[in-house]
Amino acid sequence: IFRHFKFPKPSPEPPMRTTMDITAYKLAERYVGVEEVPGSKDNPAVLAMLKLDADWPQHDETPWCSAFTNWIAWHLRLPRSKSLMARSWLNVGEKVKLGKSRVGFDVVVLWRGDPDGPSGHVGFYAGHTGSRIDILGGNQGNAVNIRSYPRHRLLGVRRLYG
């Protein structure tokens, strides 16, 4: 049956990659859509993020924006806060002005509640326009997504690499 069929020559193997171009932002994008499970059940992915740096969380309702940021940094062996407190990221990496921020390895820290209080929010810089800052982060409406926040809540931008 196949004696008259000419098989195509196999294409040469692509060269072996010795490096991989990936940013924290690109890796974080892969998690878009991960969300808390409502009610008494929990999302094991969110719990894994929380338990990377703390033993005590038992439920995915625990604030997990910093856990998500640590999770991504841990996978890429980047500096990380090792804390579930969003403001802990103000001590990680290199300080960057918002105007010099870029998508890739920059982390944005915002205040939440009281500008001088302990609460905050953290995620990866996704851009800014006028009075808004876009963040790719976890625990934004109980999920990983991109959300826009008021620029006046900015506490700092930190560059983890580059």
mmCIF file of C-alpha atoms in Angstrom:
data_model
loop_
_atom_site.group_PDB
_atom_site.id
_atom_site.type_symbol
_atom_site.label_atom_id
_atom_site.label_comp_id
_atom_site.label_asym_id
_atom_site.label_seq_id
_atom_site.Cartn_x
_atom_site.Cartn_y
_atom_site.Cartn_z
ATOM 1 C CA ILE A 1 0.000 0.000 0.000
ATOM 2 C CA PHE A 2 2.761 2.475 0.934
ATOM 3 C CA ARG A 3 5.347 1.476 -1.686
ATOM 4 C CA HIS A 4 4.440 4.411 -3.966
ATOM 5 C CA PHE A 5 4.032 6.872 -1.104
ATOM 6 C CA LYS A 6 6.976 9.175 -0.482
ATOM 7 C CA PHE A 7 7.329 9.969 3.168
ATOM 8 C CA PRO A 8 8.436 13.524 3.847
ATOM 9 C CA LYS A 9 11.917 13.940 5.211
ATOM 10 C CA PRO A 10 11.797 14.605 8.917
ATOM 11 C CA SER A 11 12.458 18.211 9.762
ATOM 12 C CA PRO A 12 15.640 18.792 11.698
ATOM 13 C CA GLU A 13 15.327 18.951 15.448
ATOM 14 C CA PRO A 14 15.113 22.521 16.704
ATOM 15 C CA PRO A 15 18.190 23.555 18.650
ATOM 16 C CA MET A 16 18.066 22.863 22.364
ATOM 17 C CA ARG A 17 17.150 25.971 24.351
ATOM 18 C CA THR A 18 19.684 27.008 26.928
ATOM 19 C CA THR A 19 17.678 29.953 28.251
ATOM 20 C CA MET A 20 14.035 30.818 28.569
ATOM 21 C CA ASP A 21 12.582 34.280 28.338
ATOM 22 C CA ILE A 22 9.908 34.602 30.983
ATOM 23 C CA THR A 23 8.992 37.436 33.272
ATOM 24 C CA ALA A 24 7.144 37.389 36.544
ATOM 25 C CA TYR A 25 4.279 39.111 34.752
ATOM 26 C CA LYS A 26 4.101 36.445 32.030
ATOM 27 C CA LEU A 27 4.059 33.684 34.627
ATOM 28 C CA ALA A 28 1.411 35.511 36.678
ATOM 29 C CA GLU A 29 -0.775 35.776 33.560
ATOM 30 C CA ARG A 30 -0.982 31.975 33.489
ATOM 31 C CA TYR A 31 -2.901 32.131 36.787
ATOM 32 C CA VAL A 32 -5.605 34.539 35.593
ATOM 33 C CA GLY A 33 -8.939 33.005 36.559
ATOM 34 C CA VAL A 34 -7.701 31.185 39.673
ATOM 35 C CA GLU A 35 -10.210 32.108 42.356
ATOM 36 C CA GLU A 36 -11.416 31.343 45.835
ATOM 37 C CA VAL A 37 -14.073 28.692 46.252
ATOM 38 C CA PRO A 38 -17.153 30.154 47.938
ATOM 39 C CA GLY A 39 -18.450 28.547 51.092
ATOM 40 C CA SER A 40 -16.752 25.917 53.214
ATOM 41 C CA LYS A 41 -14.596 24.476 50.418
ATOM 42 C CA ASP A 42 -11.208 25.943 49.474
ATOM 43 C CA ASN A 43 -9.174 26.210 46.285
ATOM 44 C CA PRO A 44 -6.061 24.067 46.857
ATOM 45 C CA ALA A 45 -4.011 26.348 44.568
ATOM 46 C CA VAL A 46 -4.775 29.396 46.725
ATOM 47 C CA LEU A 47 -4.045 27.411 49.905
ATOM 48 C CA ALA A 48 -0.687 26.295 48.453
ATOM 49 C CA MET A 49 0.203 29.947 47.806
ATOM 50 C CA LEU A 50 -0.773 30.913 51.358
ATOM 51 C CA LYS A 51 1.130 28.030 52.948
ATOM 52 C CA LEU A 52 4.361 28.764 51.076
ATOM 53 C CA ASP A 53 5.229 31.330 53.761
ATOM 54 C CA ALA A 54 2.811 30.696 56.643
ATOM 55 C CA ASP A 55 1.504 27.561 58.343
ATOM 56 C CA TRP A 56 -1.623 29.082 59.865
ATOM 57 C CA PRO A 57 -3.976 29.772 56.914
ATOM 58 C CA GLN A 58 -6.719 27.159 56.770
ATOM 59 C CA HIS A 59 -9.034 28.761 54.201
ATOM 60 C CA ASP A 60 -8.728 30.594 50.911
ATOM 61 C CA GLU A 61 -10.661 33.553 52.370
ATOM 62 C CA THR A 62 -7.388 34.651 54.028
ATOM 63 C CA PRO A 63 -6.075 37.744 52.186
ATOM 64 C CA TRP A 64 -3.735 36.265 49.573
ATOM 65 C CA CYS A 65 -2.443 39.069 47.316
ATOM 66 C CA SER A 66 1.023 38.855 48.889
ATOM 67 C CA ALA A 67 0.887 35.043 48.819
ATOM 68 C CA PHE A 68 0.270 35.162 45.061
ATOM 69 C CA THR A 69 3.132 37.616 44.498
ATOM 70 C CA ASN A 70 5.457 35.452 46.635
ATOM 71 C CA TRP A 71 4.322 32.334 44.739
ATOM 72 C CA ILE A 72 5.284 33.817 41.380
ATOM 73 C CA ALA A 73 8.607 35.188 42.710
ATOM 74 C CA TRP A 74 9.423 31.838 44.344
ATOM 75 C CA HIS A 75 8.935 29.956 41.064
ATOM 76 C CA LEU A 76 11.377 32.297 39.318
ATOM 77 C CA ARG A 77 13.847 32.429 42.236
ATOM 78 C CA LEU A 78 13.343 36.176 42.563
ATOM 79 C CA PRO A 79 13.634 38.161 45.779
ATOM 80 C CA ARG A 80 10.417 37.955 47.778
ATOM 81 C CA SER A 81 8.956 39.163 51.042
ATOM 82 C CA LYS A 82 8.136 35.734 52.528
ATOM 83 C CA SER A 83 5.214 37.429 54.277
ATOM 84 C CA LEU A 84 1.458 37.536 53.781
ATOM 85 C CA MET A 85 1.481 41.282 54.504
ATOM 86 C CA ALA A 86 1.241 43.325 51.301
ATOM 87 C CA ARG A 87 3.321 46.199 52.688
ATOM 88 C CA SER A 88 6.217 43.786 53.334
ATOM 89 C CA TRP A 89 7.012 44.177 49.616
ATOM 90 C CA LEU A 90 8.154 47.750 50.277
ATOM 91 C CA ASN A 91 11.407 46.190 51.548
ATOM 92 C CA VAL A 92 12.010 43.865 48.585
ATOM 93 C CA GLY A 93 13.898 44.610 45.402
ATOM 94 C CA GLU A 94 14.859 48.035 44.153
ATOM 95 C CA LYS A 95 12.722 51.171 44.510
ATOM 96 C CA VAL A 96 11.403 52.479 41.164
ATOM 97 C CA LYS A 97 9.414 55.624 40.373
ATOM 98 C CA LEU A 98 6.002 55.003 38.839
ATOM 99 C CA GLY A 99 7.056 56.834 35.666
ATOM 100 C CA LYS A 100 9.944 54.371 35.230
ATOM 101 C CA SER A 101 7.826 51.283 35.958
ATOM 102 C CA ARG A 102 7.564 48.583 33.354
ATOM 103 C CA VAL A 103 5.641 45.381 32.868
ATOM 104 C CA GLY A 104 7.772 42.375 33.712
ATOM 105 C CA PHE A 105 9.318 42.343 37.162
ATOM 106 C CA ASP A 106 7.835 45.432 38.868
ATOM 107 C CA VAL A 107 5.611 45.050 41.913
ATOM 108 C CA VAL A 108 3.142 47.743 43.006
ATOM 109 C CA VAL A 109 2.209 48.252 46.661
ATOM 110 C CA LEU A 110 -0.946 50.158 47.581
ATOM 111 C CA TRP A 111 -2.461 51.174 50.892
ATOM 112 C CA ARG A 112 -5.859 49.781 51.832
ATOM 113 C CA GLY A 113 -8.139 51.200 54.491
ATOM 114 C CA ASP A 114 -5.839 53.677 56.224
ATOM 115 C CA PRO A 115 -2.816 55.146 54.364
ATOM 116 C CA ASP A 116 -0.782 54.866 57.591
ATOM 117 C CA GLY A 117 -2.228 51.527 58.711
ATOM 118 C CA PRO A 118 -0.845 48.030 58.236
ATOM 119 C CA SER A 119 -3.189 46.886 55.447
ATOM 120 C CA GLY A 120 -2.344 47.049 51.784
ATOM 121 C CA HIS A 121 -2.488 45.386 48.422
ATOM 122 C CA VAL A 122 0.304 44.114 46.158
ATOM 123 C CA GLY A 123 0.539 42.796 42.631
ATOM 124 C CA PHE A 124 2.461 43.073 39.389
ATOM 125 C CA TYR A 125 2.559 46.350 37.492
ATOM 126 C CA ALA A 126 0.354 46.154 34.393
ATOM 127 C CA GLY A 127 0.417 49.834 33.373
ATOM 128 C CA HIS A 128 -0.927 53.211 34.401
ATOM 129 C CA THR A 129 -2.858 56.051 32.857
ATOM 130 C CA GLY A 130 -3.682 59.394 34.437
ATOM 131 C CA SER A 131 -5.103 58.701 37.874
ATOM 132 C CA ARG A 132 -5.202 54.878 37.639
ATOM 133 C CA ILE A 133 -2.695 52.043 38.104
ATOM 134 C CA ASP A 134 -3.372 48.622 36.610
ATOM 135 C CA ILE A 135 -2.275 45.609 38.627
ATOM 136 C CA LEU A 136 -2.138 41.920 37.767
ATOM 137 C CA GLY A 137 -2.617 40.306 41.133
ATOM 138 C CA GLY A 138 -4.251 37.750 43.342
ATOM 139 C CA ASN A 139 -7.222 38.319 45.630
ATOM 140 C CA GLN A 140 -8.607 41.036 43.390
ATOM 141 C CA GLY A 141 -12.311 40.323 43.708
ATOM 142 C CA ASN A 142 -11.278 36.940 45.153
ATOM 143 C CA ALA A 143 -9.432 35.966 41.949
ATOM 144 C CA VAL A 144 -6.282 36.495 39.903
ATOM 145 C CA ASN A 145 -6.973 39.181 37.298
ATOM 146 C CA ILE A 146 -6.034 42.675 36.176
ATOM 147 C CA ARG A 147 -7.724 45.496 38.058
ATOM 148 C CA SER A 148 -7.381 49.243 38.013
ATOM 149 C CA TYR A 149 -6.761 51.154 41.266
ATOM 150 C CA PRO A 150 -6.639 54.851 42.156
ATOM 151 C CA ARG A 151 -3.108 56.200 41.770
ATOM 152 C CA HIS A 152 -3.336 58.146 45.041
ATOM 153 C CA ARG A 153 -3.198 54.807 46.937
ATOM 154 C CA LEU A 154 0.338 54.109 45.698
ATOM 155 C CA LEU A 155 2.897 53.406 48.421
ATOM 156 C CA GLY A 156 5.693 52.252 46.145
ATOM 157 C CA VAL A 157 6.937 50.310 43.153
ATOM 158 C CA ARG A 158 9.689 47.730 43.572
ATOM 159 C CA ARG A 159 11.711 46.071 40.807
ATOM 160 C CA LEU A 160 12.531 42.427 41.518
ATOM 161 C CA TYR A 161 14.882 41.885 38.583
ATOM 162 C CA GLY A 162 16.556 43.839 35.790
#
